[in-house]
mmCIF file of C-alpha atoms in Angstrom:
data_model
loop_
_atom_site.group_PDB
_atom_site.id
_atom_site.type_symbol
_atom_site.label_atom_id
_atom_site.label_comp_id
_atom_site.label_asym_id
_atom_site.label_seq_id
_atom_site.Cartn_x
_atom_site.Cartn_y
_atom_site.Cartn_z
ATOM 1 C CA UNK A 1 41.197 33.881 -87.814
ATOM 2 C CA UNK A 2 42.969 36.214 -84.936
ATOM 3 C CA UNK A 3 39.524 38.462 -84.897
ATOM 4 C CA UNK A 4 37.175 34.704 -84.443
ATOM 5 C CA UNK A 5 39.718 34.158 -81.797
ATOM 6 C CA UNK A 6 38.950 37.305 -80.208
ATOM 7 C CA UNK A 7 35.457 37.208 -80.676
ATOM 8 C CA UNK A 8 34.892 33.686 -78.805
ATOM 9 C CA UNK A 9 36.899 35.450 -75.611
ATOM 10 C CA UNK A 10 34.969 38.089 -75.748
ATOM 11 C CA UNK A 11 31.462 36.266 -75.517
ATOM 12 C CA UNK A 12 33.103 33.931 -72.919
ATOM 13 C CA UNK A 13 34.338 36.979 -70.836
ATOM 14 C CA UNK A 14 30.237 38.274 -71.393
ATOM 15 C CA UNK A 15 29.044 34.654 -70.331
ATOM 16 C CA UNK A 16 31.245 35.194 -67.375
ATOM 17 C CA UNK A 17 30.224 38.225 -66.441
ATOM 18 C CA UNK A 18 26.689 37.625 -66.972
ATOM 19 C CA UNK A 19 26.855 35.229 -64.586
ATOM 20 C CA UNK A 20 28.217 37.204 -61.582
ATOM 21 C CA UNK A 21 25.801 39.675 -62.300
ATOM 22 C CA UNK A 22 22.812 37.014 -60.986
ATOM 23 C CA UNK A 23 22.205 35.695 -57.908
ATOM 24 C CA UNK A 24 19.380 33.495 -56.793
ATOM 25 C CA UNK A 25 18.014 34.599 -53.306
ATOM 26 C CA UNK A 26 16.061 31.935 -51.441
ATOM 27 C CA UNK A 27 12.659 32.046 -49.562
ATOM 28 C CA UNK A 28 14.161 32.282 -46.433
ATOM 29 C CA UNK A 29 17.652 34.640 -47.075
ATOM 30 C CA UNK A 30 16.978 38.115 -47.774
ATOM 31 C CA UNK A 31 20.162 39.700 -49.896
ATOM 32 C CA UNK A 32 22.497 42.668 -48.080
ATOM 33 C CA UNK A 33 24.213 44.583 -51.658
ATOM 34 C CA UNK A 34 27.737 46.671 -50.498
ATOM 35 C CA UNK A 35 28.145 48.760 -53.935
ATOM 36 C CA UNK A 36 31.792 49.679 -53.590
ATOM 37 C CA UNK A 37 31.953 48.667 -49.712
ATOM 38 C CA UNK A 38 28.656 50.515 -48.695
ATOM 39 C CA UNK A 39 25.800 49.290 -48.119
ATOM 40 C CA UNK A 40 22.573 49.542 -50.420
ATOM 41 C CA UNK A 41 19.432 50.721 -48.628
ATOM 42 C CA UNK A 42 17.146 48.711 -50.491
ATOM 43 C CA UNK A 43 17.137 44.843 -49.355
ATOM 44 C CA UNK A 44 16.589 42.116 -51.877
ATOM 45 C CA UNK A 45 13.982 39.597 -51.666
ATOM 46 C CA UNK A 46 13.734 36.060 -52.544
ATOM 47 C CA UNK A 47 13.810 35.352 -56.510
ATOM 48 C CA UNK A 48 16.866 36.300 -58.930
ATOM 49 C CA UNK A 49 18.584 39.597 -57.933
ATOM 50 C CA UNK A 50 20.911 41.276 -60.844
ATOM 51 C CA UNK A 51 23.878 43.309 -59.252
ATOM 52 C CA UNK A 52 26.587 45.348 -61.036
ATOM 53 C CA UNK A 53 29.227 43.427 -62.070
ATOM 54 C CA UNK A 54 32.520 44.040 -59.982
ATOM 55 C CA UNK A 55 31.015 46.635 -58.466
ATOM 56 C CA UNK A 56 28.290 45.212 -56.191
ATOM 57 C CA UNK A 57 29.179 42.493 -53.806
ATOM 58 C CA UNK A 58 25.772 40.370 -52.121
ATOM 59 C CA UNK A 59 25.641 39.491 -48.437
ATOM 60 C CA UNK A 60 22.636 37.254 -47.776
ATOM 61 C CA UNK A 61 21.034 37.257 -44.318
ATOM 62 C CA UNK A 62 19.048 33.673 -43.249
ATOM 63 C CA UNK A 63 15.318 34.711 -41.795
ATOM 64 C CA UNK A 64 15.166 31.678 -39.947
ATOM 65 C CA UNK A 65 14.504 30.835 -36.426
ATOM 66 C CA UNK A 66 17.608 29.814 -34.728
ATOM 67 C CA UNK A 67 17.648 27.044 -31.478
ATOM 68 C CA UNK A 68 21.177 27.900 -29.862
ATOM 69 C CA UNK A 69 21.581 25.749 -26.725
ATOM 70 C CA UNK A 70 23.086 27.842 -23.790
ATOM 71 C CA UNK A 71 25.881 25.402 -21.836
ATOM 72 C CA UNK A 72 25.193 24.978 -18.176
ATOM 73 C CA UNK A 73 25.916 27.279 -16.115
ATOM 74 C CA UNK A 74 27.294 26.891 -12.388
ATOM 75 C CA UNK A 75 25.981 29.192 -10.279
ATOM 76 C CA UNK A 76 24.521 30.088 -6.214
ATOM 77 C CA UNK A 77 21.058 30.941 -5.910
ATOM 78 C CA UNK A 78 19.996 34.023 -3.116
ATOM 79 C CA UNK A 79 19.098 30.989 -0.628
ATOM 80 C CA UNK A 80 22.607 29.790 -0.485
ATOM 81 C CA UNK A 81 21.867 26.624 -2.864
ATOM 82 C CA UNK A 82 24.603 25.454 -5.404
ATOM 83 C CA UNK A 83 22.886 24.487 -8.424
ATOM 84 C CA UNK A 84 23.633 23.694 -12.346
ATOM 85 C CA UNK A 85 21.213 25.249 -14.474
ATOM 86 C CA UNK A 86 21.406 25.224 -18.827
ATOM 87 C CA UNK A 87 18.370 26.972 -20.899
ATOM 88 C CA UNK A 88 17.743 27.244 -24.248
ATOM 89 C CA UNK A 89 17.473 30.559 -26.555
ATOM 90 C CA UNK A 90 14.920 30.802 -30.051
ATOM 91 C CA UNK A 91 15.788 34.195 -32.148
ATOM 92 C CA UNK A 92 15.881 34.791 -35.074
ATOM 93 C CA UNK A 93 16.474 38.188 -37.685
ATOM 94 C CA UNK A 94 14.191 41.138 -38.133
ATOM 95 C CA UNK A 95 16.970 43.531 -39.793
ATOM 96 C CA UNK A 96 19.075 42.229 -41.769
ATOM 97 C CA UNK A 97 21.032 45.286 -42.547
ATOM 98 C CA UNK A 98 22.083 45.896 -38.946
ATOM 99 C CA UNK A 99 22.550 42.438 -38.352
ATOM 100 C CA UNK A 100 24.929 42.268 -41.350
ATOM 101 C CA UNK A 101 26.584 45.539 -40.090
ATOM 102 C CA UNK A 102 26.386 46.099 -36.607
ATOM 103 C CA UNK A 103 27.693 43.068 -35.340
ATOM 104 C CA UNK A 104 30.394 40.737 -36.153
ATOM 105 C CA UNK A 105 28.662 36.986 -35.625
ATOM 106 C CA UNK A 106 24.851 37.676 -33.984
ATOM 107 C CA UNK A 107 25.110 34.283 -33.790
ATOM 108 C CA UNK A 108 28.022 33.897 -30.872
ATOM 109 C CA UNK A 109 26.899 37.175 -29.534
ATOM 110 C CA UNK A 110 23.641 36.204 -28.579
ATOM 111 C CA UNK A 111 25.101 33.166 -27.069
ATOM 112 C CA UNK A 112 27.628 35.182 -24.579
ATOM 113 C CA UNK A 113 24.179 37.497 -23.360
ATOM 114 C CA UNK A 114 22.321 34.597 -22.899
ATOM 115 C CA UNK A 115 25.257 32.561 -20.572
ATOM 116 C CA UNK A 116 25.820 36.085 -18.776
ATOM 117 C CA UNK A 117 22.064 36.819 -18.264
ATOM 118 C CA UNK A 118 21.633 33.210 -16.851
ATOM 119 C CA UNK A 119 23.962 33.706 -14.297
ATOM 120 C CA UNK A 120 22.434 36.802 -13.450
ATOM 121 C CA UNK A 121 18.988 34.807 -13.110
ATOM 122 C CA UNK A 122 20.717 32.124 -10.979
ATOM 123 C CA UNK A 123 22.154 34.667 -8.571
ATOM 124 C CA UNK A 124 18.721 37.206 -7.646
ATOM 125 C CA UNK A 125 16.378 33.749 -7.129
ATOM 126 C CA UNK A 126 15.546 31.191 -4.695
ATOM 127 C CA UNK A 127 15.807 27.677 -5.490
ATOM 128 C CA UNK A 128 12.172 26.977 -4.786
ATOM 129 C CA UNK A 129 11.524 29.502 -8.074
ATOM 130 C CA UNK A 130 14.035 27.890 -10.373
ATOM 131 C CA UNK A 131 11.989 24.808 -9.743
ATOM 132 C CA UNK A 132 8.451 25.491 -9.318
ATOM 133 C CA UNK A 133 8.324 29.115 -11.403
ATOM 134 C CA UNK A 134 10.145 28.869 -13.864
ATOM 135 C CA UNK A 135 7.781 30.515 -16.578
ATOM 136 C CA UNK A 136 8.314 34.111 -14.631
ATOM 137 C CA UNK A 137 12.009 33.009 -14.798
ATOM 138 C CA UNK A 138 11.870 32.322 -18.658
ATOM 139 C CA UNK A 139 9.988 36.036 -19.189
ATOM 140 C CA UNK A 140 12.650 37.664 -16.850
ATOM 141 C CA UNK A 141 15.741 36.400 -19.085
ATOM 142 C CA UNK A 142 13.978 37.247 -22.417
ATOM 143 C CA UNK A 143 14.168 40.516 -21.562
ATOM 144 C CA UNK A 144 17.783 41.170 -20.722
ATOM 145 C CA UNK A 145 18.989 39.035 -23.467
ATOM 146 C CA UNK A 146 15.868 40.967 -26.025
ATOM 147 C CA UNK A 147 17.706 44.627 -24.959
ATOM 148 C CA UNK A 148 21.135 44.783 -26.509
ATOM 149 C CA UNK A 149 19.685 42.269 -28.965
ATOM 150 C CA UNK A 150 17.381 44.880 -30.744
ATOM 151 C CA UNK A 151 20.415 46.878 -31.409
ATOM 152 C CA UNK A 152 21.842 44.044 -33.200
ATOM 153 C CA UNK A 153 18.705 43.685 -35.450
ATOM 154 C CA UNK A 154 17.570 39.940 -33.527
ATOM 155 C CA UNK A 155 14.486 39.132 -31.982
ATOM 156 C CA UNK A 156 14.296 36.910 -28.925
ATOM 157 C CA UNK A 157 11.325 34.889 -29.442
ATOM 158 C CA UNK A 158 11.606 32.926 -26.390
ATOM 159 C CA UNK A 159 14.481 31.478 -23.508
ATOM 160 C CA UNK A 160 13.588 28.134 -21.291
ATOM 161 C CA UNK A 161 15.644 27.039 -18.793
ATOM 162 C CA UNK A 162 15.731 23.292 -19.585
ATOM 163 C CA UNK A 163 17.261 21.584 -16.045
ATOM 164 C CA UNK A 164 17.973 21.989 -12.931
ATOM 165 C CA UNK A 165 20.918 19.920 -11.326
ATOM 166 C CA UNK A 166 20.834 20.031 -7.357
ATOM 167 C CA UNK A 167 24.142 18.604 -5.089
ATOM 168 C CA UNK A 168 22.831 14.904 -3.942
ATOM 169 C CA UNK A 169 22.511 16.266 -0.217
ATOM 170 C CA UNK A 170 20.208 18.873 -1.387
ATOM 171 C CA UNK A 171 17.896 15.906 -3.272
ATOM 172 C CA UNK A 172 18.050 14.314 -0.285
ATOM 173 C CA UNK A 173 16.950 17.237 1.834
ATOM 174 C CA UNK A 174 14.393 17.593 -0.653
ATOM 175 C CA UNK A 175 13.056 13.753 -0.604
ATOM 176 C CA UNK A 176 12.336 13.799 3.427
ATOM 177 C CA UNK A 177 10.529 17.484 3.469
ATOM 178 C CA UNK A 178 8.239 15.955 0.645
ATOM 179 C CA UNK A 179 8.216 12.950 2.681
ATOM 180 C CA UNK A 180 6.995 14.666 6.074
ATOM 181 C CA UNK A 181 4.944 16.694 4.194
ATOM 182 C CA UNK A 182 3.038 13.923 2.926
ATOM 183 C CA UNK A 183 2.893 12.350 6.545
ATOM 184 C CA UNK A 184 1.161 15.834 7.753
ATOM 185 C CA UNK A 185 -1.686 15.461 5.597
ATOM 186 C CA UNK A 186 -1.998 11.919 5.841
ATOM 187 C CA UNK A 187 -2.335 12.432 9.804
ATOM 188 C CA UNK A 188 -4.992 15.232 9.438
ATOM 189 C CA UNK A 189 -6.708 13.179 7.039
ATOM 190 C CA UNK A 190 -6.943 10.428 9.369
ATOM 191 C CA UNK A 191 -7.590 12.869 12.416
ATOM 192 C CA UNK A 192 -10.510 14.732 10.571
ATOM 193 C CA UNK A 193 -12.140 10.993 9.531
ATOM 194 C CA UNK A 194 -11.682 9.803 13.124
ATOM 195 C CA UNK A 195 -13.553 13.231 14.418
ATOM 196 C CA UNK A 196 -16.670 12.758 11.733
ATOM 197 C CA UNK A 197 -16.409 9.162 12.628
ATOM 198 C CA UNK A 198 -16.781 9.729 16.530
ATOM 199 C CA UNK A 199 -19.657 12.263 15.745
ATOM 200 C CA UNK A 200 -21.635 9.870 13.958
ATOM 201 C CA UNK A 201 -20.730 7.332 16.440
ATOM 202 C CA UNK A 202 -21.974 9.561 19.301
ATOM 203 C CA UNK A 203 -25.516 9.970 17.285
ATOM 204 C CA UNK A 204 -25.770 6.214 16.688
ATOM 205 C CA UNK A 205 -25.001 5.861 20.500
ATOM 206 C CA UNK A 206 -27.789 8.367 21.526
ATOM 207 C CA UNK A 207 -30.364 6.322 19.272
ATOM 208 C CA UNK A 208 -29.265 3.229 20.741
ATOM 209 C CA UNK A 209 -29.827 4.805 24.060
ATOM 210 C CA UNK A 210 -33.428 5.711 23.549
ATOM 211 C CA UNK A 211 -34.273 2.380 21.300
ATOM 212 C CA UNK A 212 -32.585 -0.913 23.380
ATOM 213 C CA UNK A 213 -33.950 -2.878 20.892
ATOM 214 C CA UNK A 214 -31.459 -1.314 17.928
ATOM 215 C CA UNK A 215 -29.075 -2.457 19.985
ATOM 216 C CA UNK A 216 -29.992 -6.382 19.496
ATOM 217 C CA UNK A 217 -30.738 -5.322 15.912
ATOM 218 C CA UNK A 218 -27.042 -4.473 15.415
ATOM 219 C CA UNK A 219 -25.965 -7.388 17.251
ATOM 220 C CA UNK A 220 -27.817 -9.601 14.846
ATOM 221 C CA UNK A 221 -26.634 -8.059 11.979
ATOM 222 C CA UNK A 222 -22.895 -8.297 13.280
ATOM 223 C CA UNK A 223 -23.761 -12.264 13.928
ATOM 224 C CA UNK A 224 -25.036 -12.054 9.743
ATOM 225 C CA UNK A 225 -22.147 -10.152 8.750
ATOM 226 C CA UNK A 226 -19.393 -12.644 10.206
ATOM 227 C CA UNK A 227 -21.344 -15.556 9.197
ATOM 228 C CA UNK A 228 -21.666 -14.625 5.790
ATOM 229 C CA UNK A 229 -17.850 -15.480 5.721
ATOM 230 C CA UNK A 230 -18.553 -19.615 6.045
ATOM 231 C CA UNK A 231 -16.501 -19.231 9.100
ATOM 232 C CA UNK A 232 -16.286 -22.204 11.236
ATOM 233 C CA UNK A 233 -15.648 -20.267 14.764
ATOM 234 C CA UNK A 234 -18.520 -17.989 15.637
ATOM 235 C CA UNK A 235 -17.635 -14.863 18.198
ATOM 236 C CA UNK A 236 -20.384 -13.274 20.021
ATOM 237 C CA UNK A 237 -20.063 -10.212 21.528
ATOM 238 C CA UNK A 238 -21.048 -10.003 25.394
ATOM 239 C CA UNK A 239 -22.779 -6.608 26.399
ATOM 240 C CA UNK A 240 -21.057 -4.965 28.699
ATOM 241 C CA UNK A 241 -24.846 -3.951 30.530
ATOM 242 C CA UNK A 242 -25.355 -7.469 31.020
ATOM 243 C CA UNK A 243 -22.569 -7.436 33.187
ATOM 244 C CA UNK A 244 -23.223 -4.693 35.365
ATOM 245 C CA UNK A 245 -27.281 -5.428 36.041
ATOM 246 C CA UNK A 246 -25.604 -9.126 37.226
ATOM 247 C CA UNK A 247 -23.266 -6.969 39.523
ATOM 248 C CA UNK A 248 -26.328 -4.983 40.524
ATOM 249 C CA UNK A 249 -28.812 -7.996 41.110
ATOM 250 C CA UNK A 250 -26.164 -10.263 42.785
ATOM 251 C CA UNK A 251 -24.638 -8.880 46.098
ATOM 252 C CA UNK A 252 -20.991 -9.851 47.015
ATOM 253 C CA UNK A 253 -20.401 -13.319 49.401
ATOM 254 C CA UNK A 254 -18.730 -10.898 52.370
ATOM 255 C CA UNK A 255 -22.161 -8.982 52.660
ATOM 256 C CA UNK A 256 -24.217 -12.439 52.813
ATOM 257 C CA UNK A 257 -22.172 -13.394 55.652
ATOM 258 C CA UNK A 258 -22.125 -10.170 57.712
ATOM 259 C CA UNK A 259 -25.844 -10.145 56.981
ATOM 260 C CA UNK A 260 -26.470 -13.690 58.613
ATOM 261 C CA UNK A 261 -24.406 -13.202 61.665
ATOM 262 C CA UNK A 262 -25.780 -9.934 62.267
ATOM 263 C CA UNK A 263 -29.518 -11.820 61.740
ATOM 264 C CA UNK A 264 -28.523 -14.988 63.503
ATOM 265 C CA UNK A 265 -28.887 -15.044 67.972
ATOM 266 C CA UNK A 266 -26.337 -16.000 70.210
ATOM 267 C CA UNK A 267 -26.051 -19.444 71.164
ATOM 268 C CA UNK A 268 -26.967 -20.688 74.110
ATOM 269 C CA UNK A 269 -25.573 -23.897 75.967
ATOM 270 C CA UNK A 270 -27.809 -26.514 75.581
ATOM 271 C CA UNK A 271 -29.168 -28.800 78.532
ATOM 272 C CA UNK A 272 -27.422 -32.490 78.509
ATOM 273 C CA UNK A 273 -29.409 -35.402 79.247
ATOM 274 C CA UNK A 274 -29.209 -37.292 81.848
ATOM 275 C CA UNK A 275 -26.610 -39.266 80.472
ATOM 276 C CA UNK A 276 -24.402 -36.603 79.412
ATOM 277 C CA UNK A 277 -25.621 -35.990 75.737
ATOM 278 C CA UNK A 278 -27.140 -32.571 74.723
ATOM 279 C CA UNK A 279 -30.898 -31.621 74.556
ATOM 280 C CA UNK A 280 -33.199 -33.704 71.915
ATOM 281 C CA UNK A 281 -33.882 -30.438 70.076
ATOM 282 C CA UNK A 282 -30.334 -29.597 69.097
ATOM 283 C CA UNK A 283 -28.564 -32.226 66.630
ATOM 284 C CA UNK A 284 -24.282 -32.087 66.484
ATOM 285 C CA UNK A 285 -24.570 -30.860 63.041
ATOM 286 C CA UNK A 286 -26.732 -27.406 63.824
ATOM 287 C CA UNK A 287 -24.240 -26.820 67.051
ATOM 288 C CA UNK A 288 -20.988 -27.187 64.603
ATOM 289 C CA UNK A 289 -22.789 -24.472 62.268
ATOM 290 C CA UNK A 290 -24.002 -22.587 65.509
ATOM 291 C CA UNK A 291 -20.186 -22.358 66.415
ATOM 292 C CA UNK A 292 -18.994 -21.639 63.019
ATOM 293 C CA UNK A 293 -21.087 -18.292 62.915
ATOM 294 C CA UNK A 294 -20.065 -17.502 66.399
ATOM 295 C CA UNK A 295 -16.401 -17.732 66.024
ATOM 296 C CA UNK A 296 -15.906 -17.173 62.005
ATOM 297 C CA UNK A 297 -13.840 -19.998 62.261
ATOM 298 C CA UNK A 298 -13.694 -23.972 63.658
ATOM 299 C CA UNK A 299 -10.265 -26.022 64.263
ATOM 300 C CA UNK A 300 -9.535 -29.765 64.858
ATOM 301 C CA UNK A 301 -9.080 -29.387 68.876
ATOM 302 C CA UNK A 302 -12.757 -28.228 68.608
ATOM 303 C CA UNK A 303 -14.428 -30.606 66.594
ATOM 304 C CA UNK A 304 -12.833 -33.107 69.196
ATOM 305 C CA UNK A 305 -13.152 -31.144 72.419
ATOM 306 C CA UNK A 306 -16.829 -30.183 71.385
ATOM 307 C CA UNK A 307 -19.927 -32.155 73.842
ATOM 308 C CA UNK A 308 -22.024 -32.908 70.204
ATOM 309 C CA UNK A 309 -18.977 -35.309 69.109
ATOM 310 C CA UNK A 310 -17.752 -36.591 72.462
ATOM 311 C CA UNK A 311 -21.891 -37.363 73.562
ATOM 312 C CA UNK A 312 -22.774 -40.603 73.663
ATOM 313 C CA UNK A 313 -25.900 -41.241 71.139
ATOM 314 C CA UNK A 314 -29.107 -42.250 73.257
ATOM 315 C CA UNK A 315 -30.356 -45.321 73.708
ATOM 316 C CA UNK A 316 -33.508 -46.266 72.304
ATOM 317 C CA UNK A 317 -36.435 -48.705 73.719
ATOM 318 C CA UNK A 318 -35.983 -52.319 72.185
ATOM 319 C CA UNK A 319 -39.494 -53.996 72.433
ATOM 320 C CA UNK A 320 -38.904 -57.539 73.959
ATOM 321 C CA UNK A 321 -40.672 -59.569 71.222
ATOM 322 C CA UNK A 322 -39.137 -61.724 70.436
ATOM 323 C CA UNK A 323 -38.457 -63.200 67.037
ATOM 324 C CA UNK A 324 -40.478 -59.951 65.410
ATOM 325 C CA UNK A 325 -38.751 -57.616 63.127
ATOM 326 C CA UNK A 326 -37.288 -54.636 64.596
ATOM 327 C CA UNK A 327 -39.404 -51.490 64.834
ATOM 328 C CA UNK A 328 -39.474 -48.711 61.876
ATOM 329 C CA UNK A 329 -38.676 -44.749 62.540
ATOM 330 C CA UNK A 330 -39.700 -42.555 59.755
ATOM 331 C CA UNK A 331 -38.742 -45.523 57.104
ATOM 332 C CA UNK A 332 -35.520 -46.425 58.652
ATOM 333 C CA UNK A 333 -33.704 -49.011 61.104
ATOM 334 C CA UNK A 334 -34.266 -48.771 64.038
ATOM 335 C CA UNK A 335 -30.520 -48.568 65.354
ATOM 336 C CA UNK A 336 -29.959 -45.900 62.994
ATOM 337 C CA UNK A 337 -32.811 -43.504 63.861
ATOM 338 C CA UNK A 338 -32.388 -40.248 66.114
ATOM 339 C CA UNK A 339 -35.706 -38.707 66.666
ATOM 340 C CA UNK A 340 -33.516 -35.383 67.747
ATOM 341 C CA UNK A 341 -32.177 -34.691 63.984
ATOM 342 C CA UNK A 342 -34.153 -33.218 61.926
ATOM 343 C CA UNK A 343 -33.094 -31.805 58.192
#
C-alpha cells in the first residue's frame, strides 16, 4: 500500500514537472530562455517551446507595434512664441534579446527620449514650422528618439506631433494677419479687374469714336435691357455731346446784346410837330427801345420826363358828313388809328 502511495506522488510530481517544462509562445511574443540566469542565444518562436525543468526560466518579448502618447510639453519656440505642443510615438521590437537585457522597461524609456527630444524640437524652430511643416518636424524627432533606441533593440517607426496650443493673444495676432492678408489680394484682385476693365473700355470707346452710330446702338440696347425688368419708370440717358454742340450752336444772351448795340446807330432827336409831338416816322414805342440800347437801362423819371409820353397824340381830319359812319384806317376806328406806328 505505502509503495502505491509513493507511486501516485511520483507520477503527480512527473505531471507537475511536465508541465513547467512547456510553454506556449504566441504569434506575436517571441520567448527570451535564461538557463541558470544567462541568457540562451537561440530565441524561441511562436508554437510550444520545451525548457529544462528548474533550470531554464522563459522571458517572452511582445513583437507588436506600440502607440505611446507623449504628454504635452510646454515649451518657447526660436521666435520667442510660448506654445503647448504633445506628439505621438509608434515603435515597436526588433531584438528581443537586448530589449529583454539591455534595458530595464523600453517601454518608459522610450517615453522619457521622446518628451526630452520634443522639447528639443520646440526650442531650435519657429512657430510658423510647427504649424505649417510639421512633416520635416516629425522626420527630425524620429531620428533623435531612433539613436539611443537601436541600442535598446526598438525601432521607431514613426513620431507626429498631434497639436499645437498657441496663448489667445497669439490666435488673435494670427486671425488679423490672415485677415489683412486676405484684404491684399482681394484689393489687387479688384485693382487688376478694374485695369483689364478700363482697357477694354478704352477700345470700346475708340470704336465708338470712329462708328457714332454704335453709340445709339448701345443706347438702345441699354433702353432693352432696363425695360426687360417691367419697370414702370423709364431713365434715359442724355449724351453729354448733345450738350456741348447746343453750347456750340447757341451763343450766350451777353454777346447778343453787345452785338446789337455795337450794330445799332446813335439816336438822333427827332423833329416835333408843330404842335409839340415828335416826327410821324418815329412811334413812342421804337424811341423807349432807342433809349433802352443807348443807356442799358430806363427808370420811372424817364418814362415820365420822356417827349413820346408827355406828346400830345395828333389830331386827325373828321369829314363833316354828317350822319355817315366814321372813316376806316387800315381796318380800324378812326379815333384809334395813328398812321405814324407801324409794327
Amino acid at each position: 500500500m505505502i509503495i502505491f502511495y509513493l507511486l501516485v506522488l511520483a507520477f503527480v510530481v512527473g505531471l507537475i514537472g511536465s508541465a513547467a517544462c512547456f510553454r506556449v509562445v504566441r504569434q506575436f511574443e517571441r520567448g527570451v530562455v535564461f538557463r541558470f540566469g544567462r541568457v540562451r542565444p537561440v530565441i524561441r518562436k511562436p508554437g510550444l517551446a520545451v525548457l529544462v525543468p528548474i533550470a531554464d526560466r522563459m522571458h517572452k518579448v511582445n513583437m507588436q507595434i506600440i502607440t505611446m502618447p507623449v504628454p504635452a510639453q510646454d515649451g518657447i519656440t526660436r521666435d520667442n512664441v510660448t506654445v503647448r505642443v504633445d506628439a505621438v510615438v509608434y515603435f515597436n521590437v526588433v531584438d528581443p534579446v537586448r530589449a529583454a537585457v539591455d534595458v530595464e522597461d523600453y517601454v518608459s524609456a522610450i517615453g522619457q527620449v521622446a518628451q526630452t527630444s520634443l522639447r528639443s524640437i520646440i526650442g531650435k524652430s519657429d512657430l510658423d514650422d510647427l504649424l505649417s511643416n510639421r512633416e520635416r518636424l516629425n522626420q527630425g524627432m524620429a531620428l533623435m528618439i531612433d539613436s539611443p533606441a537601436l541600442d535598446w533593440g526598438v525601432h521607431i517607426d514613426r513620431v507626429e506631433i498631434k497639436d499645437v496650443a498657441l496663448p489667445e493673444t497669439m490666435k488673435r495676432s494670427m486671425s488679423r494677419q490672415a485677415e489683412a492678408e486676405r484684404e491684399r489680394r482681394a484689393r489687387i484682385i479688384t485693382a487688376d479687374g478694374e485695369l483689364q476693365a478700363s482697357e477694354k473700355l478704352g477700345q470700346a470707346a475708340e470704336v465708338m469714336s470712329e462708328h457714332p452710330a454704335a453709340l445709339q446702338l448701345r443706347l438702345l440696347q441699354t433702353v432693352v435691357e432696363v425695360a426687360a425688368e417691367k419697370n414702370s419708370t423709364l431713365v434715359l440717358p442724355f449724351p453729354v455731346e448733345l450738350l456741348r454742340f447746343l453750347e456750340r450752336s447757341t451763343p450766350p444772351e451777353s454777346a447778343k446784346a453787345t452785338s446789337a448795340d455795337q450794330a445799332a446807330p446813335a439816336p438822333s432827336p427827332a423833329p416835333a410837330a408843330g404842335n409839340g409831338s415828335p416826327a410821324s416816322g418815329t412811334s413812342p414805342i421804337r424811341e423807349i427801345a432807342q433809349s433802352l440800347r443807348a443807356n442799358g437801362q430806363i427808370s420811372l423819371d424817364s418814362l415820365t420826363t420822356s417827349s413820346a409820353v408827355t406828346a400830345k397824340p395828333t389830331a386827325l381830319p373828321v369829314p363833316e358828313t354828317a350822319g355817315s359812319a366814321q372813316p376806316q384806317w387800315g381796318g380800324l376806328p378812326a379815333g384809334c388809328a395813328d398812321p405814324a406806328w407801324q409794327p
